[in-house]
GROMACS .gro file of C-alpha atoms in nm:
model
  439
    1MET     CA    1  -2.148   0.428   0.977
    2ALA     CA    2  -1.764   0.556   1.121
    3SER     CA    3  -1.667   0.167   1.188
    4ASP     CA    4  -1.884   0.088   0.826
    5HIS     CA    5  -1.644   0.358   0.661
    6ALA     CA    6  -1.363   0.275   0.837
    7ARG     CA    7  -1.420  -0.170   0.725
    8LYS     CA    8  -1.491  -0.028   0.343
    9ARG     CA    9  -1.167   0.202   0.371
   10SER     CA   10  -0.982  -0.128   0.452
   11SER     CA   11  -1.126  -0.314   0.200
   12ASP     CA   12  -1.018  -0.110  -0.079
   13ILE     CA   13  -0.698   0.000   0.104
   14ALA     CA   14  -0.669  -0.441   0.045
   15ARG     CA   15  -0.766  -0.467  -0.295
   16GLY     CA   16  -0.539  -0.194  -0.379
   17CYS     CA   17  -0.261  -0.415  -0.260
   18LEU     CA   18  -0.363  -0.700  -0.382
   19GLY     CA   19  -0.323  -0.632  -0.718
   20ASN     CA   20   0.056  -0.457  -0.634
   21LEU     CA   21   0.141  -0.795  -0.506
   22VAL     CA   22  -0.049  -0.989  -0.854
   23GLU     CA   23   0.185  -0.747  -1.100
   24TRP     CA   24   0.459  -0.726  -0.847
   25TYR     CA   25   0.477  -1.116  -0.872
   26ASP     CA   26   0.414  -1.201  -1.215
   27TRP     CA   27   0.701  -0.918  -1.272
   28PHE     CA   28   0.993  -1.101  -1.057
   29VAL     CA   29   0.892  -1.446  -1.197
   30TYR     CA   30   1.034  -1.368  -1.443
   31ALA     CA   31   1.355  -1.299  -1.266
   32TRP     CA   32   1.412  -1.565  -1.006
   33PHE     CA   33   1.299  -1.872  -1.262
   34GLY     CA   34   1.527  -1.767  -1.568
   35LEU     CA   35   1.800  -1.943  -1.442
   36TYR     CA   36   1.561  -2.181  -1.597
   37PHE     CA   37   1.471  -2.063  -1.880
   38ALA     CA   38   1.700  -1.889  -2.013
   39GLY     CA   39   1.793  -2.104  -2.255
   40ALA     CA   40   1.424  -2.217  -2.366
   41PHE     CA   41   1.515  -1.821  -2.527
   42PHE     CA   42   1.880  -1.796  -2.579
   43PRO     CA   43   2.047  -2.112  -2.669
   44SER     CA   44   2.464  -2.134  -2.621
   45HIS     CA   45   2.705  -2.273  -2.509
   46ASP     CA   46   2.789  -1.984  -2.221
   47PRO     CA   47   2.516  -1.981  -1.932
   48THR     CA   48   2.598  -1.629  -1.888
   49ALA     CA   49   2.618  -1.509  -2.160
   50GLN     CA   50   2.253  -1.611  -2.163
   51LEU     CA   51   2.140  -1.500  -1.858
   52LEU     CA   52   2.270  -1.177  -1.997
   53ALA     CA   53   2.072  -1.176  -2.253
   54THR     CA   54   1.759  -1.221  -2.003
   55ALA     CA   55   1.894  -0.972  -1.762
   56VAL     CA   56   1.835  -0.754  -2.175
   57VAL     CA   57   1.504  -0.864  -2.178
   58PHE     CA   58   1.397  -0.836  -1.804
   59ALA     CA   59   1.553  -0.427  -1.898
   60ILE     CA   60   1.341  -0.373  -2.258
   61GLY     CA   61   1.055  -0.434  -2.029
   62PHE     CA   62   1.192  -0.157  -1.760
   63LEU     CA   63   1.190   0.084  -2.089
   64MET     CA   64   0.818   0.100  -2.120
   65ARG     CA   65   0.797   0.134  -1.762
   66PRO     CA   66   0.791   0.556  -1.844
   67LEU     CA   67   0.527   0.534  -2.069
   68GLY     CA   68   0.259   0.251  -1.883
   69GLY     CA   69   0.339   0.545  -1.641
   70TRP     CA   70   0.224   0.835  -1.860
   71LEU     CA   71  -0.042   0.641  -2.085
   72LEU     CA   72  -0.233   0.466  -1.719
   73GLY     CA   73  -0.140   0.796  -1.511
   74LEU     CA   74  -0.332   1.024  -1.748
   75TYR     CA   75  -0.547   0.777  -1.772
   76ALA     CA   76  -0.576   0.779  -1.429
   77ASP     CA   77  -0.587   1.128  -1.296
   78ARG     CA   78  -0.858   1.242  -1.617
   79PHE     CA   79  -1.030   0.858  -1.564
   80GLY     CA   80  -1.074   0.715  -1.192
   81ARG     CA   81  -0.781   0.540  -1.051
   82ARG     CA   82  -0.971   0.174  -1.014
   83PRO     CA   83  -1.043   0.159  -1.416
   84ALA     CA   84  -0.682   0.253  -1.429
   85LEU     CA   85  -0.560  -0.019  -1.114
   86THR     CA   86  -0.844  -0.305  -1.357
   87LEU     CA   87  -0.693  -0.246  -1.686
   88SER     CA   88  -0.279  -0.277  -1.522
   89VAL     CA   89  -0.363  -0.574  -1.389
   90SER     CA   90  -0.546  -0.710  -1.678
   91LEU     CA   91  -0.211  -0.631  -1.899
   92MET     CA   92  -0.016  -0.755  -1.663
   93ALA     CA   93  -0.203  -1.132  -1.677
   94ALA     CA   94  -0.214  -1.065  -2.037
   95GLY     CA   95   0.194  -1.046  -2.086
   96SER     CA   96   0.311  -1.391  -1.821
   97LEU     CA   97   0.058  -1.604  -2.026
   98ALA     CA   98   0.187  -1.487  -2.342
   99ILE     CA   99   0.528  -1.608  -2.210
  100ALA     CA  100   0.322  -1.938  -2.083
  101VAL     CA  101   0.267  -2.056  -2.390
  102ASN     CA  102   0.556  -1.951  -2.611
  103PRO     CA  103   0.667  -2.238  -2.811
  104GLY     CA  104   1.015  -2.163  -2.718
  105TYR     CA  105   1.406  -2.096  -3.010
  106SER     CA  106   1.412  -2.499  -3.045
  107VAL     CA  107   1.000  -2.482  -3.183
  108ILE     CA  108   0.960  -2.088  -3.400
  109GLY     CA  109   1.300  -2.036  -3.368
  110VAL     CA  110   1.415  -1.625  -3.339
  111GLY     CA  111   1.054  -1.608  -3.338
  112ALA     CA  112   1.065  -1.717  -2.952
  113PRO     CA  113   1.253  -1.424  -2.850
  114VAL     CA  114   1.068  -1.248  -3.019
  115LEU     CA  115   0.727  -1.336  -2.812
  116LEU     CA  116   0.931  -1.273  -2.530
  117ILE     CA  117   1.026  -0.991  -2.578
  118VAL     CA  118   0.654  -0.874  -2.613
  119ALA     CA  119   0.487  -0.982  -2.377
  120ARG     CA  120   0.831  -0.822  -2.130
  121MET     CA  121   0.715  -0.429  -2.284
  122VAL     CA  122   0.302  -0.539  -2.173
  123GLN     CA  123   0.426  -0.601  -1.916
  124GLY     CA  124   0.670  -0.313  -1.836
  125LEU     CA  125   0.299  -0.052  -1.965
  126SER     CA  126   0.152  -0.223  -1.653
  127VAL     CA  127   0.369  -0.220  -1.349
  128GLY     CA  128   0.438   0.135  -1.518
  129GLY     CA  129   0.107   0.267  -1.511
  130GLU     CA  130   0.060   0.041  -1.144
  131TYR     CA  131   0.278   0.205  -0.937
  132GLY     CA  132   0.190   0.571  -0.933
  133THR     CA  133  -0.123   0.484  -0.915
  134SER     CA  134  -0.188   0.262  -0.665
  135ALA     CA  135   0.037   0.506  -0.428
  136SER     CA  136  -0.193   0.759  -0.527
  137TYR     CA  137  -0.493   0.539  -0.456
  138LEU     CA  138  -0.402   0.434  -0.122
  139ASN     CA  139  -0.260   0.810  -0.016
  140GLU     CA  140  -0.585   0.934  -0.100
  141VAL     CA  141  -0.846   0.673   0.076
  142ALA     CA  142  -0.614   0.630   0.428
  143HIS     CA  143  -0.652   0.863   0.652
  144SER     CA  144  -0.454   1.157   0.726
  145ARG     CA  145  -0.293   1.044   1.037
  146ARG     CA  146  -0.254   0.725   0.869
  147ARG     CA  147  -0.123   0.849   0.553
  148VAL     CA  148   0.213   0.696   0.498
  149PHE     CA  149   0.176   0.354   0.705
  150CYS     CA  150  -0.102   0.282   0.501
  151ALA     CA  151   0.102   0.372   0.145
  152SER     CA  152   0.367   0.169   0.258
  153PHE     CA  153   0.194  -0.126   0.236
  154GLN     CA  154   0.210  -0.107  -0.194
  155TYR     CA  155   0.591  -0.151  -0.046
  156VAL     CA  156   0.490  -0.444   0.177
  157SER     CA  157   0.276  -0.632  -0.167
  158ILE     CA  158   0.535  -0.533  -0.390
  159VAL     CA  159   0.777  -0.782  -0.119
  160LEU     CA  160   0.490  -0.963  -0.090
  161GLY     CA  161   0.470  -1.078  -0.490
  162GLN     CA  162   0.851  -1.163  -0.484
  163LEU     CA  163   0.797  -1.407  -0.161
  164LEU     CA  164   0.539  -1.577  -0.390
  165ALA     CA  165   0.731  -1.558  -0.683
  166LEU     CA  166   1.061  -1.706  -0.460
  167LEU     CA  167   0.813  -1.919  -0.223
  168THR     CA  168   0.714  -2.101  -0.592
  169LEU     CA  169   1.032  -2.104  -0.713
  170ILE     CA  170   1.117  -2.286  -0.347
  171VAL     CA  171   0.849  -2.561  -0.404
  172MET     CA  172   0.936  -2.695  -0.730
  173GLN     CA  173   1.312  -2.662  -0.696
  174HIS     CA  174   1.173  -2.922  -0.415
  175THR     CA  175   0.950  -3.079  -0.617
  176MET     CA  176   1.067  -3.148  -0.947
  177SER     CA  177   1.427  -3.210  -1.100
  178GLU     CA  178   1.649  -2.935  -1.220
  179ALA     CA  179   1.600  -3.098  -1.581
  180SER     CA  180   1.238  -3.030  -1.500
  181LEU     CA  181   1.201  -2.733  -1.457
  182THR     CA  182   1.469  -2.634  -1.717
  183ALA     CA  183   1.209  -2.771  -1.987
  184TRP     CA  184   0.899  -2.706  -1.875
  185GLY     CA  185   0.851  -2.665  -1.497
  186TRP     CA  186   0.931  -2.321  -1.567
  187ARG     CA  187   0.604  -2.266  -1.691
  188ILE     CA  188   0.401  -2.346  -1.443
  189PRO     CA  189   0.433  -1.973  -1.192
  190PHE     CA  190   0.399  -1.770  -1.557
  191ALA     CA  191   0.003  -2.000  -1.614
  192LEU     CA  192  -0.064  -1.884  -1.178
  193GLY     CA  193  -0.005  -1.494  -1.247
  194ALA     CA  194  -0.226  -1.524  -1.538
  195VAL     CA  195  -0.482  -1.667  -1.303
  196LEU     CA  196  -0.391  -1.438  -1.013
  197GLY     CA  197  -0.479  -1.162  -1.232
  198LEU     CA  198  -0.796  -1.248  -1.350
  199THR     CA  199  -0.911  -1.312  -1.031
  200VAL     CA  200  -0.759  -0.959  -0.916
  201PHE     CA  201  -0.891  -0.810  -1.189
  202TYR     CA  202  -1.272  -0.907  -1.055
  203LEU     CA  203  -1.194  -0.824  -0.728
  204ARG     CA  204  -1.063  -0.475  -0.858
  205ARG     CA  205  -1.404  -0.401  -1.054
  206HIS     CA  206  -1.589  -0.355  -0.703
  207MET     CA  207  -1.332  -0.129  -0.514
  208GLY     CA  208  -1.439   0.254  -0.457
  209GLU     CA  209  -1.272   0.523  -0.619
  210SER     CA  210  -1.092   0.758  -0.349
  211GLU     CA  211  -1.272   1.047  -0.273
  212ALA     CA  212  -1.003   1.283  -0.383
  213HIS     CA  213  -1.023   1.183  -0.711
  214LEU     CA  214  -1.388   1.265  -0.692
  215ARG     CA  215  -1.402   1.594  -0.583
  216HIS     CA  216  -1.122   1.705  -0.872
  217GLN     CA  217  -1.409   1.501  -1.160
  218ARG     CA  218  -1.679   1.785  -1.016
  219GLU     CA  219  -1.423   2.078  -1.052
  220SER     CA  220  -1.304   1.965  -1.397
  221ARG     CA  221  -1.536   2.091  -1.506
  222ALA     CA  222  -1.425   2.419  -1.425
  223GLY     CA  223  -1.126   2.365  -1.655
  224ARG     CA  224  -0.863   2.246  -1.463
  225ARG     CA  225  -0.536   2.165  -1.673
  226GLN     CA  226  -0.385   1.818  -1.695
  227GLY     CA  227  -0.129   1.617  -1.931
  228MET     CA  228   0.222   1.578  -1.972
  229SER     CA  229   0.229   1.915  -2.060
  230THR     CA  230   0.082   2.083  -1.785
  231LEU     CA  231   0.338   1.853  -1.556
  232LEU     CA  232   0.625   1.926  -1.674
  233ARG     CA  233   0.545   2.360  -1.694
  234GLU     CA  234   0.381   2.359  -1.356
  235HIS     CA  235   0.545   2.077  -1.171
  236ARG     CA  236   0.928   2.002  -1.351
  237GLY     CA  237   1.053   2.060  -0.983
  238GLN     CA  238   0.893   1.804  -0.790
  239LEU     CA  239   0.904   1.600  -1.092
  240ALA     CA  240   1.334   1.658  -1.095
  241VAL     CA  241   1.257   1.568  -0.694
  242ALA     CA  242   1.078   1.215  -0.781
  243VAL     CA  243   1.305   1.144  -1.022
  244ALA     CA  244   1.585   1.138  -0.861
  245LEU     CA  245   1.430   0.954  -0.519
  246SER     CA  246   1.336   0.695  -0.701
  247THR     CA  247   1.620   0.643  -0.881
  248GLY     CA  248   1.817   0.611  -0.580
  249GLY     CA  249   1.558   0.380  -0.400
  250SER     CA  250   1.547   0.163  -0.741
  251VAL     CA  251   1.900   0.083  -0.790
  252ALA     CA  252   1.913   0.010  -0.390
  253TRP     CA  253   1.633  -0.202  -0.446
  254TYR     CA  254   1.662  -0.404  -0.751
  255THR     CA  255   2.073  -0.478  -0.587
  256TYR     CA  256   1.911  -0.629  -0.238
  257THR     CA  257   1.702  -0.781  -0.404
  258THR     CA  258   1.696  -0.945  -0.684
  259TYR     CA  259   2.116  -0.887  -0.755
  260LEU     CA  260   2.261  -0.966  -0.384
  261PRO     CA  261   2.135  -1.314  -0.439
  262LYS     CA  262   2.198  -1.459  -0.759
  263TYR     CA  263   2.613  -1.221  -0.686
  264PHE     CA  264   2.652  -1.505  -0.369
  265VAL     CA  265   2.585  -1.767  -0.554
  266THR     CA  266   2.777  -1.686  -0.903
  267SER     CA  267   3.035  -1.525  -0.715
  268GLY     CA  268   3.049  -1.687  -0.345
  269GLY     CA  269   2.959  -2.066  -0.503
  270LEU     CA  270   2.665  -2.045  -0.266
  271ASP     CA  271   2.412  -2.336  -0.329
  272ARG     CA  272   2.099  -2.188  -0.536
  273ASN     CA  273   1.905  -2.377  -0.343
  274ASP     CA  274   2.015  -2.284   0.014
  275MET     CA  275   2.039  -1.850  -0.151
  276ALA     CA  276   1.673  -1.896  -0.211
  277VAL     CA  277   1.564  -2.007   0.113
  278VAL     CA  278   1.820  -1.723   0.259
  279GLY     CA  279   1.637  -1.480   0.058
  280PHE     CA  280   1.390  -1.558   0.140
  281ALA     CA  281   1.394  -1.526   0.466
  282ALA     CA  282   1.557  -1.132   0.420
  283LEU     CA  283   1.229  -1.056   0.239
  284VAL     CA  284   0.996  -1.161   0.495
  285VAL     CA  285   1.172  -0.883   0.745
  286LEU     CA  286   1.181  -0.618   0.474
  287MET     CA  287   0.864  -0.686   0.530
  288LEU     CA  288   0.816  -0.674   0.843
  289LEU     CA  289   1.091  -0.374   0.892
  290GLN     CA  290   0.810  -0.155   0.639
  291PRO     CA  291   0.514  -0.078   0.754
  292LEU     CA  292   0.791   0.025   1.072
  293ALA     CA  293   0.877   0.257   0.850
  294GLY     CA  294   0.561   0.402   0.715
  295LEU     CA  295   0.455   0.498   1.112
  296LEU     CA  296   0.771   0.581   1.244
  297ALA     CA  297   0.693   0.915   0.839
  298ASP     CA  298   0.435   0.946   0.996
  299ARG     CA  299   0.592   1.055   1.332
  300PHE     CA  300   0.896   1.251   1.242
  301GLY     CA  301   0.779   1.281   0.796
  302ARG     CA  302   0.859   1.077   0.480
  303ARG     CA  303   1.197   1.318   0.418
  304VAL     CA  304   1.401   1.203   0.782
  305LEU     CA  305   1.283   0.802   0.663
  306LEU     CA  306   1.514   0.879   0.347
  307ILE     CA  307   1.756   1.042   0.399
  308VAL     CA  308   1.860   0.750   0.692
  309SER     CA  309   1.721   0.541   0.363
  310ALA     CA  310   2.040   0.726   0.194
  311VAL     CA  311   2.345   0.776   0.436
  312GLY     CA  312   2.219   0.393   0.522
  313THR     CA  313   2.301   0.231   0.166
  314ILE     CA  314   2.632   0.432   0.122
  315ALA     CA  315   2.769   0.371   0.374
  316VAL     CA  316   2.697  -0.035   0.355
  317THR     CA  317   2.708  -0.151   0.052
  318VAL     CA  318   3.067  -0.225  -0.052
  319PRO     CA  319   3.124  -0.366   0.283
  320ILE     CA  320   2.887  -0.623   0.222
  321PHE     CA  321   2.953  -0.705  -0.158
  322THR     CA  322   3.336  -0.727  -0.091
  323LEU     CA  323   3.247  -0.986   0.288
  324ALA     CA  324   2.981  -1.157   0.008
  325ARG     CA  325   3.295  -1.257  -0.203
  326HIS     CA  326   3.457  -1.449   0.118
  327THR     CA  327   3.135  -1.568   0.337
  328THR     CA  328   2.991  -1.864   0.275
  329ASN     CA  329   2.796  -1.932   0.614
  330LEU     CA  330   2.517  -1.918   0.531
  331VAL     CA  331   2.342  -1.700   0.833
  332ALA     CA  332   2.651  -1.429   0.778
  333VAL     CA  333   2.510  -1.441   0.416
  334PHE     CA  334   2.132  -1.385   0.573
  335ALA     CA  335   2.294  -1.064   0.780
  336LEU     CA  336   2.424  -0.928   0.483
  337MET     CA  337   2.137  -0.950   0.269
  338VAL     CA  338   1.905  -0.834   0.637
  339LEU     CA  339   2.196  -0.552   0.728
  340GLY     CA  340   2.124  -0.347   0.331
  341LEU     CA  341   1.773  -0.440   0.325
  342PHE     CA  342   1.694  -0.276   0.695
  343PHE     CA  343   1.806   0.097   0.523
  344LEU     CA  344   1.609  -0.035   0.250
  345ALA     CA  345   1.323   0.030   0.425
  346GLY     CA  346   1.290   0.355   0.471
  347PHE     CA  347   1.223   0.410   0.064
  348LEU     CA  348   0.853   0.448   0.052
  349GLY     CA  349   0.847   0.635  -0.294
  350ALA     CA  350   0.856   0.981  -0.304
  351PRO     CA  351   0.558   1.147  -0.105
  352ALA     CA  352   0.172   1.183  -0.313
  353GLU     CA  353   0.199   1.569  -0.183
  354LEU     CA  354   0.491   1.642  -0.456
  355PHE     CA  355   0.174   1.734  -0.691
  356PRO     CA  356  -0.162   1.832  -0.716
  357THR     CA  357  -0.456   1.555  -0.741
  358HIS     CA  358  -0.531   1.587  -1.068
  359LEU     CA  359  -0.178   1.548  -1.128
  360ARG     CA  360  -0.055   1.276  -0.927
  361ALA     CA  361  -0.150   0.921  -1.070
  362LEU     CA  362   0.101   1.116  -1.418
  363GLY     CA  363   0.296   1.273  -1.150
  364LEU     CA  364   0.429   0.959  -0.939
  365GLY     CA  365   0.396   0.699  -1.202
  366VAL     CA  366   0.611   0.921  -1.483
  367GLY     CA  367   0.898   1.022  -1.176
  368HIS     CA  368   0.940   0.628  -1.113
  369SER     CA  369   0.908   0.430  -1.428
  370ILE     CA  370   1.116   0.716  -1.555
  371ALA     CA  371   1.422   0.667  -1.301
  372THR     CA  372   1.373   0.236  -1.287
  373ALA     CA  373   1.343   0.277  -1.613
  374ALA     CA  374   1.710   0.395  -1.709
  375PHE     CA  375   1.873   0.310  -1.356
  376GLY     CA  376   1.640  -0.001  -1.176
  377GLY     CA  377   1.571  -0.177  -1.461
  378THR     CA  378   1.908  -0.181  -1.527
  379VAL     CA  379   2.143  -0.284  -1.273
  380GLU     CA  380   2.198  -0.635  -1.331
  381THR     CA  381   2.316  -0.591  -1.656
  382VAL     CA  382   2.527  -0.306  -1.525
  383ALA     CA  383   2.673  -0.571  -1.293
  384LEU     CA  384   2.683  -0.893  -1.558
  385GLU     CA  385   2.868  -0.552  -1.784
  386LEU     CA  386   3.096  -0.489  -1.554
  387LYS     CA  387   3.186  -0.876  -1.453
  388GLU     CA  388   3.258  -0.973  -1.836
  389LEU     CA  389   3.504  -0.704  -1.806
  390GLY     CA  390   3.683  -0.807  -1.551
  391LEU     CA  391   3.515  -0.461  -1.395
  392GLY     CA  392   3.302  -0.609  -1.110
  393GLY     CA  393   3.419  -0.454  -0.769
  394LEU     CA  394   3.355  -0.093  -0.923
  395PHE     CA  395   2.957  -0.223  -0.934
  396PRO     CA  396   2.893  -0.145  -0.561
  397TRP     CA  397   3.051   0.192  -0.639
  398TYR     CA  398   2.769   0.257  -0.879
  399VAL     CA  399   2.534   0.211  -0.604
  400VAL     CA  400   2.632   0.433  -0.437
  401VAL     CA  401   2.655   0.690  -0.650
  402MET     CA  402   2.318   0.606  -0.706
  403ALA     CA  403   2.251   0.585  -0.360
  404ALA     CA  404   2.388   0.991  -0.333
  405VAL     CA  405   2.173   1.125  -0.539
  406MET     CA  406   1.888   0.970  -0.380
  407LEU     CA  407   2.011   1.196  -0.088
  408ALA     CA  408   2.081   1.523  -0.242
  409ALA     CA  409   1.719   1.537  -0.329
  410ALA     CA  410   1.601   1.382  -0.044
  411LEU     CA  411   1.713   1.753   0.112
  412LEU     CA  412   1.540   1.918  -0.151
  413LEU     CA  413   1.191   1.793  -0.008
  414PRO     CA  414   1.015   2.014   0.248
  415ARG     CA  415   1.074   1.982   0.597
  416VAL     CA  416   0.698   1.902   0.568
  417THR     CA  417   0.389   1.880   0.320
  418THR     CA  418   0.015   1.942   0.291
  419SER     CA  419  -0.099   1.701   0.526
  420SER     CA  420  -0.477   1.659   0.338
  421LEU     CA  421  -0.460   1.521  -0.007
  422ASP     CA  422  -0.809   1.619  -0.051
  423GLU     CA  423  -0.744   1.966  -0.081
  424ALA     CA  424  -0.443   2.060  -0.235
  425PRO     CA  425  -0.504   2.346  -0.295
  426GLU     CA  426  -0.279   2.582  -0.561
  427GLU     CA  427  -0.084   2.857  -0.334
  428GLN     CA  428  -0.001   2.520  -0.072
  429GLU     CA  429   0.186   2.304  -0.339
  430THR     CA  430   0.499   2.375  -0.311
  431SER     CA  431   0.655   2.522  -0.616
  432PRO     CA  432   0.949   2.422  -0.816
  433ARG     CA  433   1.209   2.735  -0.700
  434GLU     CA  434   1.089   2.648  -0.308
  435LEU     CA  435   1.172   2.272  -0.417
  436GLU     CA  436   1.526   2.372  -0.575
  437THR     CA  437   1.618   2.598  -0.244
  438ALA     CA  438   1.449   2.387   0.016
  439ALA     CA  439   1.710   2.219   0.266
   0.00000   0.00000   0.00000
């Protein structure tokens, strides 16, 4: 029986992570293929202006994430993690299909960028709801002694999604001409994402619900309050810490996984095909580091790992960007990327223990999505705008400031959190005042 339970737990974790992988594959396909499809939606004689326009649409998708975190988080807390995760992957697949079949500016004029924006808004809803629900589910189904280790696979699946998107780019770059990629080839990865999404939709329909949520459903008959007003009234301190942690973490994440590879191409003069291969190898390293970080967090606490991640990011960001402007050796480029990603591996999100079961998906989802909408999703936009103004050297310092925000929030976390997410008794929850005074 124990082995059957372990296999069921592993199967549910795998299904949760597989859906997360597909969601982030679809999300990052847009980022990786932006250099090729920008002209299809935003015709211009200035390539930088085209790239900036695609970056703005990327940021618009992020603006929908708080709404997705609220709606799908509330849905997950009331009706279950499984139906919410099934819905989120369906929305992502629909958005990818809409982009794949978009005729483009040359056919329908301004309708093309409008449809692109709508598709990204739908995908933003999806990702906003996916994060908090997936984090809650993985933490709740995991063994208490390996909770962060199991939850770290959410981030592993995020990286795998990026890797799959990047691998798709590399394969297409080596099998298709640049003209074909720009003309129509960029549609292929979006179509693939839609197909993968439908596959995961089927798999998630058969995953088990978490015992913590089932217990909450039984208790909710006694009138336990839910919703955004309850979150803000009773857990605003925890929400503020979750937002602050995700602010620094998401800025660092999108800086090192999305913008830095493009920076090596646009400012360092590297070949985009070579950079794609180097970026792929660096992300593999990050993927391997994250389960190790999860094990360390189970041993020493998330707080320690978050502090190390923030301090390391503060220390290395400016030197990395300074050297990137003068580095053309691919081995050195790889080393610089791995240096930044090494400290990023310690960011495994806000602790699920911050919120009780009946508000967990909502709290984690809203906290993370607010931060990523305001700061993570605008990383490339901020960087490109500063570059256009001739102030590109300020961008690394912007990352440092955001990492300092993460450090301050990590220092506010309690040293010890509740080991059992299943119980989450009210008398053991950390109050906003305790969070504000914890060192």
